[in-house]
PDB file of C-alpha atoms in Angstrom:
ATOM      1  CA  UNK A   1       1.869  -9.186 -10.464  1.00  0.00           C
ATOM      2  CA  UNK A   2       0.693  -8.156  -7.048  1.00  0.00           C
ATOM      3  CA  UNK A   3      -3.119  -9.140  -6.376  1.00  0.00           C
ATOM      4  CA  UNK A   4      -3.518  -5.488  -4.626  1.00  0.00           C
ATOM      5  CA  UNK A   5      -1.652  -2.620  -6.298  1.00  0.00           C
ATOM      6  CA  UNK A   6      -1.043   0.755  -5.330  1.00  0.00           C
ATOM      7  CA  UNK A   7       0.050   3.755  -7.289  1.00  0.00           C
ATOM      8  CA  UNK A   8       2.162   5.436  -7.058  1.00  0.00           C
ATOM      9  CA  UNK A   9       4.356   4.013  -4.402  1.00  0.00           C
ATOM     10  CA  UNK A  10       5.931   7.884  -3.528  1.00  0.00           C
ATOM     11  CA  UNK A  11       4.923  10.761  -3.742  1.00  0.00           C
ATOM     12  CA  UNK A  12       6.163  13.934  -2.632  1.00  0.00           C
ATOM     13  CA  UNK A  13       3.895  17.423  -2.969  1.00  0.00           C
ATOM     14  CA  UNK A  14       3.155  20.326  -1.756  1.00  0.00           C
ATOM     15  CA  UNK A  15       0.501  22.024   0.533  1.00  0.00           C
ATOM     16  CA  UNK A  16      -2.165  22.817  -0.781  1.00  0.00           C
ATOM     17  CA  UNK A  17      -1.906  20.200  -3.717  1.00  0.00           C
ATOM     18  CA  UNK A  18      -4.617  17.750  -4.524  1.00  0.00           C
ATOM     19  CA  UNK A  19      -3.696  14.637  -4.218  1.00  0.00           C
ATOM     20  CA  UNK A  20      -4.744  10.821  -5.255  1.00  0.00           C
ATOM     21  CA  UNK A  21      -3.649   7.575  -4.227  1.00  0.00           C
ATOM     22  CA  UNK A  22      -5.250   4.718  -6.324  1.00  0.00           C
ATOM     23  CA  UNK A  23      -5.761   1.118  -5.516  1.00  0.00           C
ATOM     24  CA  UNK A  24      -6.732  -1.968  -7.553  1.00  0.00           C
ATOM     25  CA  UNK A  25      -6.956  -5.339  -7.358  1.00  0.00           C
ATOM     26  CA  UNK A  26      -7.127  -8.602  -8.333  1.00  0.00           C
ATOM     27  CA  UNK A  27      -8.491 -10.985  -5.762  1.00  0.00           C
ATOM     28  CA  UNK A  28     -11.894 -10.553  -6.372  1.00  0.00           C
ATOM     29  CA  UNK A  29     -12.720  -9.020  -2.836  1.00  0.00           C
ATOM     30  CA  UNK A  30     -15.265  -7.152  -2.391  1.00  0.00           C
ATOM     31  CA  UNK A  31     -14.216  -5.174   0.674  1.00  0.00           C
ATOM     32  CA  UNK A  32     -11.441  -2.495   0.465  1.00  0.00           C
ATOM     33  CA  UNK A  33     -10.124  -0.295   3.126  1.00  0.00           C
ATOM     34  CA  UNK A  34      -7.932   2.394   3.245  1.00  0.00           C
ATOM     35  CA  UNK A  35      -5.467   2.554   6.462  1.00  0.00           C
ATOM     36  CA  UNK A  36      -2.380   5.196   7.385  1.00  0.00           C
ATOM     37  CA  UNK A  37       0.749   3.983   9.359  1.00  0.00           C
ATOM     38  CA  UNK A  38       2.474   6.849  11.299  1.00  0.00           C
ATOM     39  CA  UNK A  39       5.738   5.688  13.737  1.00  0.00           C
ATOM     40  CA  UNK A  40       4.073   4.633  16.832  1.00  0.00           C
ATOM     41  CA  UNK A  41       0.424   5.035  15.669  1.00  0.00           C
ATOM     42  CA  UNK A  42       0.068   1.303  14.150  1.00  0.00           C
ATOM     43  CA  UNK A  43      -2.686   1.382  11.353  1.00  0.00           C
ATOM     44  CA  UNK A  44      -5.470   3.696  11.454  1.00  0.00           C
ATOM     45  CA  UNK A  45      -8.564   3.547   9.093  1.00  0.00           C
ATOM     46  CA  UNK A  46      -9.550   6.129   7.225  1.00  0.00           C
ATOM     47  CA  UNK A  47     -12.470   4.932   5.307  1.00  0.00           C
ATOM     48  CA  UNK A  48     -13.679   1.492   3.911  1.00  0.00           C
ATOM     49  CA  UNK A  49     -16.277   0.014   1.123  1.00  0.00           C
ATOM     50  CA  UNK A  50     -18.222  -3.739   1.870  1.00  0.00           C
ATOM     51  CA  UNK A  51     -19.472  -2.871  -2.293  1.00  0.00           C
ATOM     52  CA  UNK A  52     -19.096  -1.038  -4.602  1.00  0.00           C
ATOM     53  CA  UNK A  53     -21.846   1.349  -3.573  1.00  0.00           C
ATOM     54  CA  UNK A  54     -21.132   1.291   0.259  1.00  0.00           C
ATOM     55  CA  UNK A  55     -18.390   3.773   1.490  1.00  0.00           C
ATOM     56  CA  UNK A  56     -17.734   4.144   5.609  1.00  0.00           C
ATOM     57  CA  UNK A  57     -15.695   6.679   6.932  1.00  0.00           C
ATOM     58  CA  UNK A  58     -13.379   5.027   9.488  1.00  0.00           C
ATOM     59  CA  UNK A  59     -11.338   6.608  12.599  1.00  0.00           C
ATOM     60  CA  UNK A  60      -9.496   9.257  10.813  1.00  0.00           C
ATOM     61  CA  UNK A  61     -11.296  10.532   7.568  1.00  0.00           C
ATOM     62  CA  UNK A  62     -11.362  14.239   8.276  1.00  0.00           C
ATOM     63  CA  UNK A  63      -9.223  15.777   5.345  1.00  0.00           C
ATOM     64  CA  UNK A  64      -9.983  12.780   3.138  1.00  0.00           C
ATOM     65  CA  UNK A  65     -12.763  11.096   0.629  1.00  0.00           C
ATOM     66  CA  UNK A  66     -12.675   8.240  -1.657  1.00  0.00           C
ATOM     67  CA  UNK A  67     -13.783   6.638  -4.676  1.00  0.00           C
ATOM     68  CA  UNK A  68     -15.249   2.990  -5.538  1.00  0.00           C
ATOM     69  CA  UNK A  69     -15.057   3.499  -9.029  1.00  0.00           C
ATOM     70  CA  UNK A  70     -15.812  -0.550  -9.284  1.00  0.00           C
ATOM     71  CA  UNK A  71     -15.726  -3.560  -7.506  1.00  0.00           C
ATOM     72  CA  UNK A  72     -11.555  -3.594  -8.007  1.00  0.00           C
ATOM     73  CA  UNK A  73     -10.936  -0.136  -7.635  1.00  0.00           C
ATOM     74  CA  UNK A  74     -10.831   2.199  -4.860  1.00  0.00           C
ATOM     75  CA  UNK A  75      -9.075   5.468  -5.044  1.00  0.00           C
ATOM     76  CA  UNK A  76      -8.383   7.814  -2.086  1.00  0.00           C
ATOM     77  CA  UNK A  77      -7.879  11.714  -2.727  1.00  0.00           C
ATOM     78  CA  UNK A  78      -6.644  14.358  -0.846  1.00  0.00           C
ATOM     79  CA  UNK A  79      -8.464  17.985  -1.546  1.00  0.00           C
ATOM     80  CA  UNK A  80      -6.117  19.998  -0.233  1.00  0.00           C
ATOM     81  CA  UNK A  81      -2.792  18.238   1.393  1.00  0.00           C
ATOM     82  CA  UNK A  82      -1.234  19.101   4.670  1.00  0.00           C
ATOM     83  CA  UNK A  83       2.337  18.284   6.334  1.00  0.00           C
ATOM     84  CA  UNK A  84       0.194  16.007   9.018  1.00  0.00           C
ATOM     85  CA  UNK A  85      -1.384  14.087   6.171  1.00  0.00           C
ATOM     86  CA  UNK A  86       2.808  12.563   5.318  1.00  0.00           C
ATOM     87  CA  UNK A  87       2.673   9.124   6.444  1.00  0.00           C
ATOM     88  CA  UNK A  88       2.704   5.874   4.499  1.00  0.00           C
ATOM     89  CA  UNK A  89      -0.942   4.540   3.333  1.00  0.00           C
ATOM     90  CA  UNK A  90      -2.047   0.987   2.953  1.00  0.00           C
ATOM     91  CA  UNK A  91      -4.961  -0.372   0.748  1.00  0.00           C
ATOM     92  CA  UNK A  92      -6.006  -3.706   1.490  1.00  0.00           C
ATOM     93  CA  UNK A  93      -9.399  -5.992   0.633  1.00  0.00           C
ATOM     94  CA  UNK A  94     -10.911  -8.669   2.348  1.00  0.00           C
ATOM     95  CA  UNK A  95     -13.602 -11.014   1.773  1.00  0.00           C
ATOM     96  CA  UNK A  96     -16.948 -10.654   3.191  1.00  0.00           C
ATOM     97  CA  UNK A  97     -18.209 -12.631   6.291  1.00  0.00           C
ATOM     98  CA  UNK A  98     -16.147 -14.518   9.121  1.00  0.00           C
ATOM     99  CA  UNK A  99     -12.851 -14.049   6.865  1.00  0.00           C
ATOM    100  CA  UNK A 100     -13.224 -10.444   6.252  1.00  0.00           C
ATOM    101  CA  UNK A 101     -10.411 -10.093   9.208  1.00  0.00           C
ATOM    102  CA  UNK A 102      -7.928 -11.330   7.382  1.00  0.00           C
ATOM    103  CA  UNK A 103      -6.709  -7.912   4.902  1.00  0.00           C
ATOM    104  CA  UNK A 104      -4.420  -8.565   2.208  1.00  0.00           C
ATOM    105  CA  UNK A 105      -2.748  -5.327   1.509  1.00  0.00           C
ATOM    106  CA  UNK A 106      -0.701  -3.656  -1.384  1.00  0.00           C
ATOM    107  CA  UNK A 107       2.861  -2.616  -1.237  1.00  0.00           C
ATOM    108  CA  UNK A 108       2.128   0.671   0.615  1.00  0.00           C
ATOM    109  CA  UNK A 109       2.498   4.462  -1.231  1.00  0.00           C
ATOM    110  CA  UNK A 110       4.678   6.476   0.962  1.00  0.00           C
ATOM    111  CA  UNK A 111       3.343  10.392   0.522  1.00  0.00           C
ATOM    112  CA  UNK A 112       5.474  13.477   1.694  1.00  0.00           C
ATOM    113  CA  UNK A 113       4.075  16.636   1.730  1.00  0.00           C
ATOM    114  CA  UNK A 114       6.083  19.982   2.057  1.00  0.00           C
TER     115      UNK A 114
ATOM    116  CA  UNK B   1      -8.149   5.601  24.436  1.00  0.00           C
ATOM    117  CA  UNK B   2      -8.043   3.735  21.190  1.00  0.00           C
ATOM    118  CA  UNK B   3      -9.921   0.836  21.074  1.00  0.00           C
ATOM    119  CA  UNK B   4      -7.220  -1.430  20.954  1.00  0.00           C
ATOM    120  CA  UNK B   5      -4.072  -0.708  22.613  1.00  0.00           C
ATOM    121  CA  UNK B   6      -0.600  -2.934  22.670  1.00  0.00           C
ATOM    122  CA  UNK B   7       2.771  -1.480  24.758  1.00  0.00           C
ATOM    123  CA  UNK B   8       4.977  -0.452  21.324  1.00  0.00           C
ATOM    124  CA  UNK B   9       7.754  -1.544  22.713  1.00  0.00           C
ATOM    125  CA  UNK B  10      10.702  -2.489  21.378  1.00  0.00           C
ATOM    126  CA  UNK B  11      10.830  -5.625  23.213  1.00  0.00           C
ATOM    127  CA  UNK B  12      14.115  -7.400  22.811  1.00  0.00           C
ATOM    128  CA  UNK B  13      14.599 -11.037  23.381  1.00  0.00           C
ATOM    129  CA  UNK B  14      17.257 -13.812  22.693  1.00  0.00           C
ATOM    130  CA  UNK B  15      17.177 -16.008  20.380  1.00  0.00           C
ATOM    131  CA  UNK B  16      15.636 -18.985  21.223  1.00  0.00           C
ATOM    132  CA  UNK B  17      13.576 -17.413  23.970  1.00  0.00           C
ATOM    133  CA  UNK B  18       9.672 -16.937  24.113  1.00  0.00           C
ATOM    134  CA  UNK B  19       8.396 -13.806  22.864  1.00  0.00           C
ATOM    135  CA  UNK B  20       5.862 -12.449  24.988  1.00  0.00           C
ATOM    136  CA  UNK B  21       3.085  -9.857  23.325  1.00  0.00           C
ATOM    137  CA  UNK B  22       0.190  -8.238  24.454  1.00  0.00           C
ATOM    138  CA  UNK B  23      -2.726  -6.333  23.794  1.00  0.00           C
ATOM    139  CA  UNK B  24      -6.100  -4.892  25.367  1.00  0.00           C
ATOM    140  CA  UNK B  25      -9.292  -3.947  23.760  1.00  0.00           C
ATOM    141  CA  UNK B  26     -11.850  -1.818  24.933  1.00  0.00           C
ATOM    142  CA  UNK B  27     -15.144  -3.045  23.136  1.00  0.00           C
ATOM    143  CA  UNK B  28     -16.771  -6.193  24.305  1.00  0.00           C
ATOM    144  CA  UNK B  29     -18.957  -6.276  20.556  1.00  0.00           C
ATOM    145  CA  UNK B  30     -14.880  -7.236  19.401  1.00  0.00           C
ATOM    146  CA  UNK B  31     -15.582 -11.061  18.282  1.00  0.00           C
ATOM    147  CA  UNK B  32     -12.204 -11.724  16.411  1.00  0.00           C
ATOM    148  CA  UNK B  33      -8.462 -11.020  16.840  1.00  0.00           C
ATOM    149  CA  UNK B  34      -6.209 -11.455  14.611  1.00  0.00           C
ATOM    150  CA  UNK B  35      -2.262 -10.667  14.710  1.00  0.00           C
ATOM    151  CA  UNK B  36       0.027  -8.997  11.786  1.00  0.00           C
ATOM    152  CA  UNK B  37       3.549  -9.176  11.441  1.00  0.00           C
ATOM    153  CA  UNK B  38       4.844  -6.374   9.123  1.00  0.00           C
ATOM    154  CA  UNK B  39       8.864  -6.466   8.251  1.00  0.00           C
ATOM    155  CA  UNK B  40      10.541  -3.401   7.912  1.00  0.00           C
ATOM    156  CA  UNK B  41       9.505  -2.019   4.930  1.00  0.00           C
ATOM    157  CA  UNK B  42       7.097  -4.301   4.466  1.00  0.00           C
ATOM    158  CA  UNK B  43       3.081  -4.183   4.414  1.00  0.00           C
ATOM    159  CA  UNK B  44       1.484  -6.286   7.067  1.00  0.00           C
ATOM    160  CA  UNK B  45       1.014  -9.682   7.026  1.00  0.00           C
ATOM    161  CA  UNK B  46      -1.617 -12.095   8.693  1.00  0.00           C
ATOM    162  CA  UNK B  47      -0.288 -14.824  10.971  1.00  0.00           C
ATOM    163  CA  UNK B  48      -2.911 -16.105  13.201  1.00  0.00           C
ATOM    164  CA  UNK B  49      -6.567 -14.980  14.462  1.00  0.00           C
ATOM    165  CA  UNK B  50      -8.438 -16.638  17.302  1.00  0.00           C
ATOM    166  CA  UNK B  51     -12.428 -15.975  18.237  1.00  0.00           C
ATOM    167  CA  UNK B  52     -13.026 -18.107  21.174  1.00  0.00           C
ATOM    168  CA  UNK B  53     -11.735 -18.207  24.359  1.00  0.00           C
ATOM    169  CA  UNK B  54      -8.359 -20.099  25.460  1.00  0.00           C
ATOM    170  CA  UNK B  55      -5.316 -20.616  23.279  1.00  0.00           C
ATOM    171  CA  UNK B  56      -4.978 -21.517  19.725  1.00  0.00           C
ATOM    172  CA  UNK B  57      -1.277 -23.053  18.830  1.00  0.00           C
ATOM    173  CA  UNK B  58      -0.176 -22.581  14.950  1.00  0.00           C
ATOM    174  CA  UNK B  59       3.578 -24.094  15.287  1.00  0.00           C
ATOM    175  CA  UNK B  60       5.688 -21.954  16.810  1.00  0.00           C
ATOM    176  CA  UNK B  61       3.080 -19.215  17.774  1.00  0.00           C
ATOM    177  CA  UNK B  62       0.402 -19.421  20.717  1.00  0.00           C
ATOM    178  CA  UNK B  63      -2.271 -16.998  20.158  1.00  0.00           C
ATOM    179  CA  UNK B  64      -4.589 -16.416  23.747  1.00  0.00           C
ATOM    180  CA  UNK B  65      -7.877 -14.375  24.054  1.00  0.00           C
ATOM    181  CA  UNK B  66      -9.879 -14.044  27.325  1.00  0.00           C
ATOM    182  CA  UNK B  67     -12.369 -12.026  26.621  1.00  0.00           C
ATOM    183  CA  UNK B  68     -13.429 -11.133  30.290  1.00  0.00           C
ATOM    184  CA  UNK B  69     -10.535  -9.374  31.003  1.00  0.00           C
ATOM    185  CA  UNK B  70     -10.228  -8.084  27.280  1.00  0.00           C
ATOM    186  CA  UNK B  71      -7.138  -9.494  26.713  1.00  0.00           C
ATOM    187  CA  UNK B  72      -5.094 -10.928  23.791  1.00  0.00           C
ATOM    188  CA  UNK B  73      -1.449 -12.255  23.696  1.00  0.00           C
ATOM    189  CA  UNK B  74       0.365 -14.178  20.994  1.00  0.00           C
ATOM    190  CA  UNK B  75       3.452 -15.964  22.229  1.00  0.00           C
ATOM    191  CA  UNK B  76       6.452 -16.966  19.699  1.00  0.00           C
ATOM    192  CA  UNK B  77       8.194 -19.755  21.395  1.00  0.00           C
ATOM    193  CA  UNK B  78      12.204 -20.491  20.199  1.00  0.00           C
ATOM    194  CA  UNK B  79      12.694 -17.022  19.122  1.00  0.00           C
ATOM    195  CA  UNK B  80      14.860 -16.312  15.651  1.00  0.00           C
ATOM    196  CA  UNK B  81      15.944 -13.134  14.196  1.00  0.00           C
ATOM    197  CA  UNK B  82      13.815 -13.632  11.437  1.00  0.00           C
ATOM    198  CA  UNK B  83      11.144 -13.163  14.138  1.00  0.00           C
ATOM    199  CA  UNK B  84      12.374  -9.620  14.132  1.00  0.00           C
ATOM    200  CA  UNK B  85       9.580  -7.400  12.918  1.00  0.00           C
ATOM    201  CA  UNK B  86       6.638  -5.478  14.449  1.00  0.00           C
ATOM    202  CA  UNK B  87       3.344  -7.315  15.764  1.00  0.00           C
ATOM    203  CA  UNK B  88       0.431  -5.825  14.995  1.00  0.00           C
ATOM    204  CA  UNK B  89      -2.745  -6.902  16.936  1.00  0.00           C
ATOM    205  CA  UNK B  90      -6.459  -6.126  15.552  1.00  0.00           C
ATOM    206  CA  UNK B  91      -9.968  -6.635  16.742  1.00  0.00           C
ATOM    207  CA  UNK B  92     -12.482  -7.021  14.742  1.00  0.00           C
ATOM    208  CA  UNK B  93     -15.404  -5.051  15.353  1.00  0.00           C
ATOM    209  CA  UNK B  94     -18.674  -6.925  14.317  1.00  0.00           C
ATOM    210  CA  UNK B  95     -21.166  -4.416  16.224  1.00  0.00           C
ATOM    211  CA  UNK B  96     -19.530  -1.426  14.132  1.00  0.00           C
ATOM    212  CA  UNK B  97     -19.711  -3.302  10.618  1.00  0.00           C
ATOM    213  CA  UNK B  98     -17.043  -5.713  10.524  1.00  0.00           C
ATOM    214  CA  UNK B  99     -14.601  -3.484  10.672  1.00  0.00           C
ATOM    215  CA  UNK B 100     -10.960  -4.360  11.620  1.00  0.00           C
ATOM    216  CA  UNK B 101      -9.174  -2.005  14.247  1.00  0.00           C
ATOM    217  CA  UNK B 102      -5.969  -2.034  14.162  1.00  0.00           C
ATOM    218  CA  UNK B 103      -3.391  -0.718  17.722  1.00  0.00           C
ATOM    219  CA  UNK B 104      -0.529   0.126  17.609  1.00  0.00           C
ATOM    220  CA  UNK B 105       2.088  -2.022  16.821  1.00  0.00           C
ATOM    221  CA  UNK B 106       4.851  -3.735  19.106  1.00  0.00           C
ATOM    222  CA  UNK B 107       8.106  -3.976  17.662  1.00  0.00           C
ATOM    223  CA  UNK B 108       9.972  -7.109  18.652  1.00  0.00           C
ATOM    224  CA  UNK B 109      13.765  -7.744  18.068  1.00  0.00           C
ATOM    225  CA  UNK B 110      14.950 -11.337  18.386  1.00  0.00           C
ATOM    226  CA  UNK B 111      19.008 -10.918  19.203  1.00  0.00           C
ATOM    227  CA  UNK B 112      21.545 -13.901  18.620  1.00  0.00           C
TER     228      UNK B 112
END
């Protein structure tokens, strides 16, 4: 099994429709991030939690929030989604300290929206 | 101007050929760098960072920061196809919370 896993891995819906992409994992990290890959954009972050009662918003959070339901779960909802918002999101965790560069990320879920 | 910027490319070299790849950050509180590779596909995937100045050599990959002109490069000497992928370069941003900022991508393709 994958140490970060992301459900679901597509998705396609509607405007308007709420929307949540959830994220667990298994390493034991206690950093998690939330990024979005658009063609030519690289990764952009959209929020990130150092704990499990910490949450940052990162370069792009307007439209989204997010949930640190524990220290292996992080969840990331849409309220109401938006054509702009299709684009393929990563999770990924890191440790804490000089290593928390290096992200290990989950298998990516790829959301449309009509 | 994002704070980390990298030309997207594509580059194209032949195989067997160093692979040349930049990238240019715009905060000076950066302390880290660190380089992704992400297949097509694929999520990202960490292949070398480097904090101090000069190069830092991890087999076939070079990885160079000066950080008074802001610089970062990662060189891939004896290209393959299997090289073929994009390059992601990241700073990380200790005066913002550790944060890791990500441009935006360079898309190399090795040819045979």
């Amino acid at each position: 099994d994958a140490d970060v896993t992301q459900t679901p891995r597509n998705r396609i819906t509607k405007t308007g429709k709420r929307i949540m992409l959830e994220c667990s994992q298994t390493k034991g990290h206690d950093r998690m991030y939330w990024y979005r890959q658009d063609p030519g954009l690289g990764l952009r972050l959209i929020y990130y939690s150092f704990d499990v009662k910490d949450i940052n918003k990162g370069e792009i959070s307007d439209g989204y929030s997010v949930s640190r339901q524990a220290q292996a779960k992080f969840s990331l909802s849409l309220e109401s989604a938006i054509p702009n918002q299709t684009a393929l999101y990563f999770c990924a965790t890191s440790d804490a300290g000089f290593s928390s560069g290096e992200l290990f990320f989950g298998e990516g879920s790829r959301l449309t929206v009509l | 101007q994002k704070e980390v910027e990298q030309n997207s490319g594509p580059l194209s070299v032949p195989e067997g050929a160093i692979a040349s790849l930049n990238c240019t950050y715009s905060d000076r509180g950066s302390q880290s760098f660190f380089w992704y590779r992400q297949y097509s596909g694929k999520s990202p995937e960490l292949i070398m960072f480097i904090y101090s100045n000069g190069d830092k050599e991890d087999g076939r990959f070079t990885a160079q920061l000066n950080k008074a002109s802001q610089y970062v490069s990662l060189l891939i000497r004896d290209s393959q196809p299997s090289d073929s992928a994009t390059y992601l370069c990241a700073g990380h941003l200790y005066n913002q919370g550790g944060k890791l900022i990500f441009g935006q991508g360079t898309e190399l393709s090795v040819k045979p």
